[in-house]
CSV table of C-alpha atoms in Angstrom, one decimal:
chain,number,residue,atom,x,y,z
A,636,UNK,CA,-3.7,17.0,11.8
A,637,UNK,CA,-4.8,13.8,10.2
A,638,UNK,CA,-6.5,12.0,13.0
A,639,UNK,CA,-9.4,13.3,15.0
A,640,UNK,CA,-8.5,13.5,18.7
A,641,UNK,CA,-10.5,10.5,20.0
A,642,UNK,CA,-8.7,8.2,17.4
A,643,UNK,CA,-5.1,9.3,18.2
A,644,UNK,CA,-5.2,10.1,21.9
A,645,UNK,CA,-4.1,7.0,23.8
A,646,UNK,CA,-5.8,6.8,27.2
A,647,UNK,CA,-5.1,3.5,28.8
A,648,UNK,CA,-3.4,0.1,28.4
A,649,UNK,CA,-3.8,-3.3,29.8
A,650,UNK,CA,-1.7,-6.5,30.4
A,651,UNK,CA,-3.2,-7.8,27.1
A,652,UNK,CA,-2.2,-4.7,25.2
A,653,UNK,CA,1.4,-4.8,26.6
A,654,UNK,CA,1.7,-8.5,25.8
A,655,UNK,CA,0.5,-8.1,22.2
A,656,UNK,CA,2.8,-5.2,21.7
A,657,UNK,CA,5.8,-7.0,23.2
A,658,UNK,CA,5.2,-9.9,20.9
A,659,UNK,CA,4.9,-7.6,17.9
A,660,UNK,CA,8.1,-5.8,18.8
A,661,UNK,CA,10.0,-9.0,19.2
A,662,UNK,CA,8.9,-10.0,15.7
A,663,UNK,CA,10.1,-6.7,14.4
A,664,UNK,CA,13.5,-7.2,16.1
A,665,UNK,CA,14.0,-10.5,14.3
A,666,UNK,CA,12.8,-8.8,11.1
A,667,UNK,CA,15.4,-6.1,11.5
A,668,UNK,CA,18.1,-8.7,11.6
A,669,UNK,CA,16.8,-10.3,8.4
A,670,UNK,CA,16.3,-7.0,6.6
A,671,UNK,CA,19.8,-5.8,7.5
A,672,UNK,CA,21.3,-9.1,6.3
A,673,UNK,CA,19.6,-8.6,2.9
A,674,UNK,CA,21.7,-5.6,2.2
A,675,UNK,CA,20.7,-2.7,0.0
A,676,UNK,CA,20.1,-4.6,-3.2
A,677,UNK,CA,18.2,-7.3,-1.4
A,678,UNK,CA,15.9,-4.8,0.3
A,679,UNK,CA,15.5,-2.9,-3.0
A,680,UNK,CA,14.3,-6.1,-4.7
A,681,UNK,CA,11.9,-6.7,-1.8
A,682,UNK,CA,10.4,-3.2,-2.1
A,683,UNK,CA,9.9,-3.7,-5.8
A,684,UNK,CA,8.1,-7.0,-5.2
A,685,UNK,CA,5.9,-5.4,-2.6
A,686,UNK,CA,4.9,-2.7,-5.0
A,687,UNK,CA,3.9,-5.3,-7.6
A,688,UNK,CA,1.9,-7.2,-5.0
A,689,UNK,CA,0.0,-4.1,-4.0
A,690,UNK,CA,-0.8,-3.3,-7.6
A,691,UNK,CA,-1.9,-6.9,-8.2
A,692,UNK,CA,-4.5,-6.5,-5.4
A,693,UNK,CA,-5.7,-3.0,-6.5
A,694,UNK,CA,-9.3,-3.8,-6.9
A,695,UNK,CA,-9.6,-5.5,-3.5
A,696,UNK,CA,-7.7,-2.8,-1.7
A,697,UNK,CA,-9.6,0.1,-3.3
A,698,UNK,CA,-12.9,-1.6,-2.5
A,699,UNK,CA,-12.0,-2.2,1.1
A,700,UNK,CA,-10.7,1.4,1.6
A,701,UNK,CA,-13.8,3.0,-0.1
A,702,UNK,CA,-16.1,1.0,2.2
A,703,UNK,CA,-14.4,2.3,5.2
A,704,UNK,CA,-13.6,5.9,4.2
A,705,UNK,CA,-16.0,6.9,1.4
A,706,UNK,CA,-13.1,8.6,-0.4
A,707,UNK,CA,-14.2,7.1,-3.7
A,708,UNK,CA,-12.5,4.7,-6.1
A,709,UNK,CA,-10.9,7.4,-8.2
A,710,UNK,CA,-9.2,9.1,-5.3
A,711,UNK,CA,-8.2,5.7,-3.8
A,712,UNK,CA,-6.9,4.3,-7.0
A,713,UNK,CA,-4.6,7.3,-7.3
A,714,UNK,CA,-3.5,6.9,-3.7
A,715,UNK,CA,-2.6,3.3,-4.2
A,716,UNK,CA,-0.6,4.2,-7.3
A,717,UNK,CA,1.3,6.7,-5.1
A,718,UNK,CA,1.8,4.1,-2.5
A,719,UNK,CA,3.3,1.5,-4.8
A,720,UNK,CA,5.4,4.3,-6.4
A,721,UNK,CA,6.8,5.0,-2.9
A,722,UNK,CA,8.0,1.4,-2.6
A,723,UNK,CA,9.8,1.6,-6.0
A,724,UNK,CA,11.2,5.1,-5.3
A,725,UNK,CA,12.8,3.9,-2.1
A,726,UNK,CA,14.2,0.8,-4.0
A,727,UNK,CA,15.9,3.3,-6.2
A,728,UNK,CA,17.2,5.3,-3.2
A,729,UNK,CA,18.7,2.0,-1.8
A,730,UNK,CA,20.4,1.2,-5.1
A,731,UNK,CA,21.9,4.7,-5.4
A,732,UNK,CA,23.3,4.5,-1.9
A,733,UNK,CA,24.1,8.1,-1.1
A,734,UNK,CA,21.7,8.0,1.8
A,735,UNK,CA,24.3,6.0,3.8
A,736,UNK,CA,26.6,9.1,4.0
A,737,UNK,CA,29.5,6.7,3.7
A,738,UNK,CA,32.7,8.5,4.7
A,739,UNK,CA,36.4,7.3,4.9
A,740,UNK,CA,39.3,9.1,6.5
A,741,UNK,CA,42.5,7.1,6.0
A,742,UNK,CA,45.1,7.0,8.7
A,743,UNK,CA,47.8,9.6,8.3
A,744,UNK,CA,49.4,12.7,9.7
A,745,UNK,CA,47.4,15.9,10.5
A,746,UNK,CA,48.4,19.2,12.1
A,747,UNK,CA,47.0,17.8,15.3
A,748,UNK,CA,49.1,14.7,15.1
A,749,UNK,CA,48.5,11.2,13.7
A,750,UNK,CA,45.0,10.3,12.8
A,751,UNK,CA,43.6,6.7,13.0
A,752,UNK,CA,41.7,5.1,10.1
A,753,UNK,CA,38.1,6.2,10.6
A,754,UNK,CA,35.1,5.1,8.5
A,755,UNK,CA,31.5,6.1,9.2
A,756,UNK,CA,28.1,5.4,7.7
A,757,UNK,CA,24.4,5.2,8.7
A,758,UNK,CA,23.0,1.9,9.9
A,759,UNK,CA,19.4,0.8,10.9
A,760,UNK,CA,18.2,2.2,14.2
A,761,UNK,CA,16.2,-0.9,15.1
A,762,UNK,CA,12.4,-1.7,15.3
A,763,UNK,CA,10.3,1.3,14.4
A,764,UNK,CA,6.7,2.2,15.6
A,765,UNK,CA,4.5,3.8,13.0
A,766,UNK,CA,1.2,5.4,14.0
A,767,UNK,CA,-1.1,5.4,10.9
A,768,UNK,CA,-3.0,8.4,9.7
A,769,UNK,CA,-6.8,8.6,9.2
A,770,UNK,CA,-7.1,10.6,6.0
A,771,UNK,CA,-4.8,8.5,3.8
A,772,UNK,CA,-5.6,4.8,4.4
A,773,UNK,CA,-2.8,3.8,2.1
A,774,UNK,CA,-0.1,6.4,1.5
A,775,UNK,CA,0.2,7.4,5.2
A,776,UNK,CA,-1.0,4.2,6.8
A,777,UNK,CA,0.2,0.6,6.9
A,778,UNK,CA,2.0,0.6,3.5
A,779,UNK,CA,2.7,4.4,3.7
A,780,UNK,CA,5.9,6.4,3.5
A,781,UNK,CA,6.9,6.0,7.1
A,782,UNK,CA,6.7,2.2,6.9
A,783,UNK,CA,8.4,2.1,3.5
A,784,UNK,CA,11.3,4.4,4.6
A,785,UNK,CA,11.8,2.4,7.8
A,786,UNK,CA,11.9,-0.9,5.8
A,787,UNK,CA,14.3,0.6,3.3
A,788,UNK,CA,16.6,1.6,6.1
A,789,UNK,CA,16.6,-2.1,7.3
A,790,UNK,CA,14.2,-1.9,10.3
A,791,UNK,CA,11.3,-4.1,11.2
A,792,UNK,CA,8.1,-2.1,11.7
A,793,UNK,CA,5.1,-2.3,14.1
A,794,UNK,CA,2.1,-0.2,12.8
A,795,UNK,CA,-0.5,1.0,15.2
A,796,UNK,CA,-3.6,0.7,13.0
A,797,UNK,CA,-5.9,3.7,12.7
A,798,UNK,CA,-9.5,2.7,13.7
A,799,UNK,CA,-11.0,4.6,10.7
A,800,UNK,CA,-9.9,1.8,8.4
A,801,UNK,CA,-9.0,-1.5,10.2
A,802,UNK,CA,-10.2,-3.8,7.4
A,803,UNK,CA,-8.0,-2.1,4.8
A,804,UNK,CA,-5.1,-2.1,7.1
A,805,UNK,CA,-5.4,-5.9,7.7
A,806,UNK,CA,-5.8,-6.6,4.0
A,807,UNK,CA,-2.7,-4.6,3.1
A,808,UNK,CA,-0.8,-6.0,6.0
A,809,UNK,CA,-1.5,-9.5,4.7
A,810,UNK,CA,-0.3,-8.6,1.2
A,811,UNK,CA,3.0,-7.4,2.8
A,812,UNK,CA,3.3,-10.5,5.0
A,813,UNK,CA,3.1,-12.8,2.0
A,814,UNK,CA,6.5,-11.5,0.8
A,815,UNK,CA,8.1,-10.0,3.8
A,816,UNK,CA,6.9,-12.3,6.6
A,817,UNK,CA,6.6,-10.3,9.8
A,818,UNK,CA,8.7,-7.3,8.6
A,819,UNK,CA,5.5,-5.3,9.3
A,820,UNK,CA,3.3,-6.2,12.2
A,821,UNK,CA,0.0,-4.6,13.1
A,822,UNK,CA,-1.4,-3.7,16.5
A,823,UNK,CA,-4.9,-2.2,17.3
A,824,UNK,CA,-6.4,0.0,20.0
A,825,UNK,CA,-5.6,2.9,22.3
A,826,UNK,CA,-3.9,0.9,24.9
A,827,UNK,CA,-1.6,-0.8,22.3
A,828,UNK,CA,-0.7,2.6,21.0
A,829,UNK,CA,0.4,3.8,24.4
A,830,UNK,CA,2.3,0.6,25.1
A,831,UNK,CA,4.0,0.6,21.7
A,832,UNK,CA,5.9,3.8,22.2
A,833,UNK,CA,7.0,2.7,25.7
A,834,UNK,CA,8.1,-0.9,24.7
A,835,UNK,CA,11.9,-1.1,25.2
A,836,UNK,CA,12.6,-2.8,21.9
A,837,UNK,CA,11.2,0.2,19.9
A,838,UNK,CA,14.0,2.5,18.8
A,839,UNK,CA,12.1,5.2,17.0
A,840,UNK,CA,8.5,6.2,16.4
A,841,UNK,CA,6.7,8.3,13.7
A,842,UNK,CA,3.2,9.8,14.0
A,843,UNK,CA,0.8,11.7,11.8
A,844,UNK,CA,-2.2,13.2,13.7
A,845,UNK,CA,-3.4,15.8,16.1
A,846,UNK,CA,-1.3,18.0,18.3
A,847,UNK,CA,-2.9,16.6,21.4
A,848,UNK,CA,-2.4,13.0,20.5
A,849,UNK,CA,1.1,13.5,19.2
A,850,UNK,CA,2.2,15.4,22.2
A,851,UNK,CA,0.9,12.7,24.5
A,852,UNK,CA,2.9,10.0,22.7
A,853,UNK,CA,6.0,12.3,22.4
A,854,UNK,CA,5.9,12.8,26.1
A,855,UNK,CA,5.8,9.0,26.7
A,856,UNK,CA,8.7,8.6,24.3
A,857,UNK,CA,10.7,11.2,26.2
A,858,UNK,CA,9.8,9.8,29.6
A,859,UNK,CA,11.2,6.3,28.9
A,860,UNK,CA,14.3,5.2,30.8
A,861,UNK,CA,16.0,5.3,27.4
A,862,UNK,CA,14.2,8.1,25.5
A,863,UNK,CA,13.8,7.5,21.7
A,864,UNK,CA,13.3,9.8,18.8
A,865,UNK,CA,9.6,10.6,18.1
A,866,UNK,CA,8.9,12.1,14.7
A,867,UNK,CA,5.5,13.8,14.8
A,868,UNK,CA,3.5,15.6,12.1
A,869,UNK,CA,0.9,17.4,14.1
A,870,UNK,CA,-1.0,20.5,12.8
A,871,UNK,CA,-0.5,23.1,10.1
A,872,UNK,CA,-2.5,26.1,8.8
A,873,UNK,CA,-0.4,26.5,5.6
A,874,UNK,CA,-0.8,30.3,5.0
A,875,UNK,CA,-1.3,31.8,1.6
A,876,UNK,CA,-0.1,35.3,0.9
A,877,UNK,CA,-1.8,37.0,-2.1
A,878,UNK,CA,0.1,40.1,-3.2
A,879,UNK,CA,-1.7,43.2,-4.3
A,880,UNK,CA,-0.6,42.7,-7.9
A,881,UNK,CA,-2.0,39.1,-7.9
A,882,UNK,CA,-5.3,40.2,-6.4
A,883,UNK,CA,-5.6,43.0,-8.9
A,884,UNK,CA,-4.6,41.0,-12.0
A,885,UNK,CA,-6.2,37.5,-11.5
A,886,UNK,CA,-8.5,37.5,-8.6
A,887,UNK,CA,-11.1,35.3,-10.2
A,888,UNK,CA,-8.5,32.7,-11.1
A,889,UNK,CA,-7.0,32.7,-7.6
A,890,UNK,CA,-10.5,32.4,-6.0
A,891,UNK,CA,-11.2,29.2,-8.0
A,892,UNK,CA,-7.7,27.8,-7.3
A,893,UNK,CA,-8.0,28.5,-3.5
A,894,UNK,CA,-11.5,27.0,-3.3
A,895,UNK,CA,-10.4,23.8,-5.1
A,896,UNK,CA,-7.4,23.5,-2.7
A,897,UNK,CA,-9.4,24.2,0.5
A,898,UNK,CA,-12.0,21.6,-0.4
A,899,UNK,CA,-9.8,18.9,-1.9
A,900,UNK,CA,-10.6,15.6,-0.1
A,901,UNK,CA,-13.2,17.4,2.0
A,902,UNK,CA,-10.5,19.7,3.4
A,903,UNK,CA,-9.0,16.7,5.1
A,904,UNK,CA,-5.4,17.3,3.9
A,905,UNK,CA,-2.5,18.2,6.1
A,906,UNK,CA,-1.6,20.9,3.5
A,907,UNK,CA,-5.0,22.5,3.2
A,908,UNK,CA,-4.7,26.3,3.0
A,909,UNK,CA,-6.2,27.3,6.4
A,910,UNK,CA,-5.3,31.0,6.3
A,911,UNK,CA,-5.3,33.4,3.3
A,912,UNK,CA,-3.8,36.9,3.6
A,913,UNK,CA,-5.3,39.4,1.2
A,914,UNK,CA,-4.7,43.1,0.6
A,915,UNK,CA,-7.4,45.4,2.0
A,916,UNK,CA,-9.6,47.3,-0.4
A,917,UNK,CA,-11.1,46.8,-3.8
A,918,UNK,CA,-9.2,43.9,-5.4
A,919,UNK,CA,-9.0,42.1,-2.1
A,920,UNK,CA,-12.8,42.6,-1.5
A,921,UNK,CA,-13.6,41.3,-4.9
A,922,UNK,CA,-11.4,38.2,-4.4
A,923,UNK,CA,-13.2,37.4,-1.1
A,924,UNK,CA,-16.6,37.6,-2.9
A,925,UNK,CA,-15.3,35.3,-5.6
A,926,UNK,CA,-13.9,32.9,-3.1
A,927,UNK,CA,-17.2,32.8,-1.1
A,928,UNK,CA,-19.2,32.1,-4.3
A,929,UNK,CA,-16.8,29.3,-5.3
A,930,UNK,CA,-17.0,27.7,-1.9
A,931,UNK,CA,-20.8,28.0,-1.7
A,932,UNK,CA,-21.0,25.9,-4.9
A,933,UNK,CA,-19.2,22.9,-3.3
A,934,UNK,CA,-21.5,20.0,-2.4
A,935,UNK,CA,-21.4,18.5,1.1
A,936,UNK,CA,-18.7,15.9,1.6
A,937,UNK,CA,-18.8,12.8,3.9
A,938,UNK,CA,-16.2,13.1,6.6
A,939,UNK,CA,-13.8,10.3,7.3
A,940,UNK,CA,-15.5,9.6,10.6
A,941,UNK,CA,-18.6,11.0,12.4
A,942,UNK,CA,-16.3,12.3,15.2
A,943,UNK,CA,-14.3,14.2,12.6
A,944,UNK,CA,-17.4,15.8,11.3
A,945,UNK,CA,-18.4,16.8,14.8
A,946,UNK,CA,-15.0,18.2,15.6
A,947,UNK,CA,-15.1,20.2,12.4
A,948,UNK,CA,-18.5,21.7,13.2
A,949,UNK,CA,-17.3,22.6,16.7
A,950,UNK,CA,-14.1,24.2,15.3
A,951,UNK,CA,-16.1,26.3,12.8
A,952,UNK,CA,-18.5,27.4,15.6
A,953,UNK,CA,-15.6,28.3,17.9
A,954,UNK,CA,-14.0,30.4,15.3
A,955,UNK,CA,-17.2,32.1,14.2
A,956,UNK,CA,-17.8,33.1,17.8
A,957,UNK,CA,-14.6,35.0,18.1
A,958,UNK,CA,-15.3,38.7,18.3
A,959,UNK,CA,-12.8,39.5,15.5
A,960,UNK,CA,-14.5,37.1,13.1
A,961,UNK,CA,-17.1,37.8,10.4
A,962,UNK,CA,-18.6,34.4,9.2
A,963,UNK,CA,-19.2,34.4,5.4
A,964,UNK,CA,-20.1,30.8,5.0
A,965,UNK,CA,-21.5,28.7,7.9
A,966,UNK,CA,-20.1,25.3,7.1
A,967,UNK,CA,-23.1,23.4,8.5
A,968,UNK,CA,-24.2,20.0,7.2
A,969,UNK,CA,-26.0,16.8,8.1
A,970,UNK,CA,-24.3,14.6,10.8
A,971,UNK,CA,-21.2,12.9,9.4
A,972,UNK,CA,-20.9,15.4,6.5
A,973,UNK,CA,-19.1,18.7,6.1
A,974,UNK,CA,-19.6,21.8,3.9
A,975,UNK,CA,-17.1,24.6,3.3
A,976,UNK,CA,-16.8,27.5,5.8
A,977,UNK,CA,-15.3,30.9,5.3
A,978,UNK,CA,-14.5,33.4,8.0
A,979,UNK,CA,-13.1,36.9,7.5
A,980,UNK,CA,-10.9,38.8,10.0
A,981,UNK,CA,-10.8,42.4,8.9
A,982,UNK,CA,-9.0,43.7,12.1
A,983,UNK,CA,-7.4,42.4,15.2
A,984,UNK,CA,-4.9,39.9,14.0
A,985,UNK,CA,-4.7,36.1,13.9
A,986,UNK,CA,-3.6,35.1,17.3
A,987,UNK,CA,-5.5,32.4,19.2
A,988,UNK,CA,-8.0,30.1,17.7
A,989,UNK,CA,-8.3,31.9,14.4
A,990,UNK,CA,-4.7,31.0,13.6
A,991,UNK,CA,-5.0,27.3,14.5
A,992,UNK,CA,-5.7,24.4,12.2
A,993,UNK,CA,-9.3,23.3,11.8
A,994,UNK,CA,-9.4,19.9,10.1
A,995,UNK,CA,-11.9,20.2,7.3
A,996,UNK,CA,-12.9,22.7,4.5
A,997,UNK,CA,-12.6,25.9,6.5
A,998,UNK,CA,-10.3,28.8,5.6
A,999,UNK,CA,-9.8,32.1,7.4
A,1000,UNK,CA,-9.3,35.3,5.3
A,1001,UNK,CA,-7.3,38.1,6.9
A,1002,UNK,CA,-6.7,41.5,5.4
A,1003,UNK,CA,-3.5,43.6,5.4
A,1004,UNK,CA,-3.0,47.3,4.6
A,1005,UNK,CA,0.7,47.2,3.9
A,1006,UNK,CA,3.9,45.0,4.1
A,1007,UNK,CA,4.4,45.6,7.8
A,1008,UNK,CA,0.9,44.5,8.6
A,1009,UNK,CA,1.2,41.4,6.5
A,1010,UNK,CA,4.5,40.6,8.2
A,1011,UNK,CA,2.8,40.9,11.6
A,1012,UNK,CA,-0.1,38.6,10.7
A,1013,UNK,CA,2.3,35.9,9.5
A,1014,UNK,CA,4.4,36.3,12.7
A,1015,UNK,CA,1.3,35.5,14.7
A,1016,UNK,CA,0.8,32.2,13.0
A,1017,UNK,CA,2.3,28.9,14.1
A,1018,UNK,CA,4.9,27.1,12.0
A,1019,UNK,CA,3.5,25.3,8.9
A,1020,UNK,CA,4.3,22.6,6.5
A,1021,UNK,CA,3.8,25.0,3.6
A,1022,UNK,CA,3.7,28.7,2.8
A,1023,UNK,CA,2.2,29.8,-0.5
A,1024,UNK,CA,3.0,33.0,-2.5
A,1025,UNK,CA,0.5,34.0,-5.2
A,1026,UNK,CA,2.2,36.7,-7.3
A,1027,UNK,CA,1.0,38.9,-10.1
A,1028,UNK,CA,3.9,38.1,-12.3
A,1029,UNK,CA,6.4,35.4,-13.1
A,1030,UNK,CA,7.5,33.8,-9.8
A,1031,UNK,CA,10.9,33.4,-11.2
A,1032,UNK,CA,11.5,37.1,-11.6
A,1033,UNK,CA,14.4,38.2,-9.5
A,1034,UNK,CA,12.7,41.5,-8.4
A,1035,UNK,CA,9.1,40.1,-8.0
A,1036,UNK,CA,8.7,41.4,-4.4
A,1037,UNK,CA,5.5,43.3,-5.4
A,1038,UNK,CA,5.6,45.5,-2.4
A,1039,UNK,CA,5.6,42.9,0.3
A,1040,UNK,CA,9.2,41.8,0.8
A,1041,UNK,CA,9.1,41.6,4.6
A,1042,UNK,CA,6.0,39.5,4.5
A,1043,UNK,CA,7.5,37.2,2.0
A,1044,UNK,CA,10.6,36.8,4.2
A,1045,UNK,CA,8.4,36.1,7.2
A,1046,UNK,CA,6.6,33.4,5.3
A,1047,UNK,CA,9.9,31.7,4.4
A,1048,UNK,CA,10.9,31.7,8.0
A,1049,UNK,CA,7.8,29.8,9.2
A,1050,UNK,CA,7.3,27.3,6.4
A,1051,UNK,CA,8.9,24.0,5.4
A,1052,UNK,CA,8.0,24.2,1.7
A,1053,UNK,CA,7.4,27.4,-0.3
A,1054,UNK,CA,4.9,27.2,-3.1
A,1055,UNK,CA,4.9,29.9,-5.8
A,1056,UNK,CA,1.8,30.6,-8.0
A,1057,UNK,CA,0.3,27.2,-7.1
A,1058,UNK,CA,-1.5,25.6,-4.3
A,1059,UNK,CA,0.0,23.5,-1.4
A,1060,UNK,CA,-2.3,20.4,-1.5
A,1061,UNK,CA,-0.4,17.5,-3.0
A,1062,UNK,CA,3.1,16.4,-1.9
A,1063,UNK,CA,5.3,14.9,-4.6
A,1064,UNK,CA,7.5,12.0,-3.7
A,1065,UNK,CA,11.0,13.0,-4.8
A,1066,UNK,CA,14.6,13.5,-3.9
A,1067,UNK,CA,14.2,17.2,-3.2
A,1068,UNK,CA,10.9,17.1,-1.3
A,1069,UNK,CA,10.6,18.4,2.2
A,1070,UNK,CA,7.4,17.6,4.2
A,1071,UNK,CA,8.1,19.2,7.6
A,1072,UNK,CA,8.2,22.5,9.2
A,1073,UNK,CA,8.4,24.5,12.5
A,1074,UNK,CA,6.3,23.5,15.5
A,1075,UNK,CA,3.5,22.4,15.6
A,1076,UNK,CA,3.5,21.2,12.0
A,1077,UNK,CA,6.3,18.9,13.0
A,1078,UNK,CA,8.5,18.4,16.1
A,1079,UNK,CA,11.7,17.8,14.2
A,1080,UNK,CA,13.7,19.1,11.2
A,1081,UNK,CA,13.2,15.9,9.2
A,1082,UNK,CA,10.9,15.2,6.3
A,1083,UNK,CA,8.3,12.4,6.2
A,1084,UNK,CA,8.0,12.4,2.4
A,1085,UNK,CA,10.8,11.9,-0.2
A,1086,UNK,CA,14.2,10.4,-0.1
A,1087,UNK,CA,15.2,12.3,3.1
A,1088,UNK,CA,12.5,10.4,5.1
A,1089,UNK,CA,14.8,7.4,5.4
A,1090,UNK,CA,17.2,9.5,7.6
A,1091,UNK,CA,14.8,9.3,10.5
A,1092,UNK,CA,15.3,5.6,10.9
A,1093,UNK,CA,19.1,5.4,10.7
A,1094,UNK,CA,21.9,6.2,13.1
A,1095,UNK,CA,25.6,6.9,12.5
A,1096,UNK,CA,28.3,4.5,13.5
A,1097,UNK,CA,32.1,5.0,13.1
A,1098,UNK,CA,34.7,2.2,12.8
A,1099,UNK,CA,38.2,3.0,14.0
A,1100,UNK,CA,41.2,1.0,12.7
A,1101,UNK,CA,38.8,-1.9,11.9
A,1102,UNK,CA,39.9,-4.9,9.8
A,1103,UNK,CA,38.4,-5.0,6.3
A,1104,UNK,CA,36.3,-8.0,7.2
A,1105,UNK,CA,34.7,-6.2,10.1
A,1106,UNK,CA,33.5,-3.3,7.9
A,1107,UNK,CA,30.2,-3.0,6.0
A,1108,UNK,CA,30.8,-3.6,2.3
A,1109,UNK,CA,30.1,0.1,1.6
A,1110,UNK,CA,33.2,1.1,3.7
A,1111,UNK,CA,35.7,-1.4,2.5
A,1112,UNK,CA,38.6,-0.5,0.2
A,1113,UNK,CA,37.9,-0.7,-3.5
A,1114,UNK,CA,34.8,0.1,-5.5
A,1115,UNK,CA,31.9,0.1,-3.0
A,1116,UNK,CA,29.2,1.0,-5.6
A,1117,UNK,CA,28.0,4.0,-3.6
A,1118,UNK,CA,28.9,7.6,-3.4
A,1119,UNK,CA,31.5,8.2,-0.7
A,1120,UNK,CA,33.5,11.0,0.8
A,1121,UNK,CA,37.1,9.8,1.0
A,1122,UNK,CA,39.7,11.9,2.7
A,1123,UNK,CA,37.4,14.9,2.3
A,1124,UNK,CA,36.7,14.4,-1.4
A,1125,UNK,CA,33.3,13.3,-2.6
A,1126,UNK,CA,33.6,10.5,-5.0
């Protein structure tokens, strides 16, 4: 999804790779002990300090990232602001404390007989491997959400650096090391990536990239003598369903919004709308023409890497060659650059390559005659991070089914986040956010964005009849300063 295949498919490893990884994981193991000992408030203060440190080096970080990615200072300044906000956000999550799921059942009689004193909460899982993404050199890379949520949980982290931005990664890693020592350690190279997920000291791994690369690493994680959780974000087409009323009432507006979303960041977003479902006939035909005109006006965009530009060109060509496809925009550009592509599928469904993600500014338009046909088209698509509904009336209206209730239900069943009368690009960091979905968008039911992301890097432990001094502070009698469920009552 976010890495081109050559950058995230690990092919070989060496004794040197394994030695470097083993040393990094050992540092992460010691860091886990220190971070756990800091407690919630200590880690929260550390995250706040790290956010301040990143902001203080803003100019240097943006300059380095722009030199490696050509994403531009404006985009990167905003991404750094998001990144430092994530640190502060997880500091607030730690101080609030509900993420621990602290639960106490006092000893006493039950219909099944006497019950012992039982107390349970979530604790750090241990050193975490993070595989950095290509398209967000900050927010999904060394200082990104996976790293921050793992640190917040109390785990040391080893980051496999993405080769698209090594200088930026080392710079940011150095900023973190000044305050957090070796809480975050970096490794480079394909072999190191392979060795990292197999290193016995690693207790969980997270990945953002292609299906092929993620599946290779997930298989290695599962094949270990002691398999570990592997949280992968892999590929997503993020379908958009435009109802007949929406196409009829605001087709020009929708075309402009879709074009902006498809081409945002050169189409190199995991939430880019890759498939748009439009009603057949007049209003749908007009909307397609407006969309084609909007996309044709977008200037070429430099891809993150030359290999990504090549993969995009190959993906467009493969889809255009499908006998069901009608190419409306070619998507050709100079080497290393991309331009928008638009393909229409008037008949024949969306199975096969036409329903798969193409990383870049391509979208496929499919037409439906009625609710049943729209439902069938959605059923042919793989699971996605997002599903978008563009309605002709207020999305909050209780009866706003607009003639496609079955299709709307199908969209809900295949998407991790439903967007109403908006566009899916952009993922807010918040308590309620869910950034995940059915395979292949992710391989788990967890989120990688928002407060829930911390849950990936924690494990439950129960204490039975434990002395007070053996319990974590959050499970001892008295005011623990965190929400707890005590004898079945949330307090």
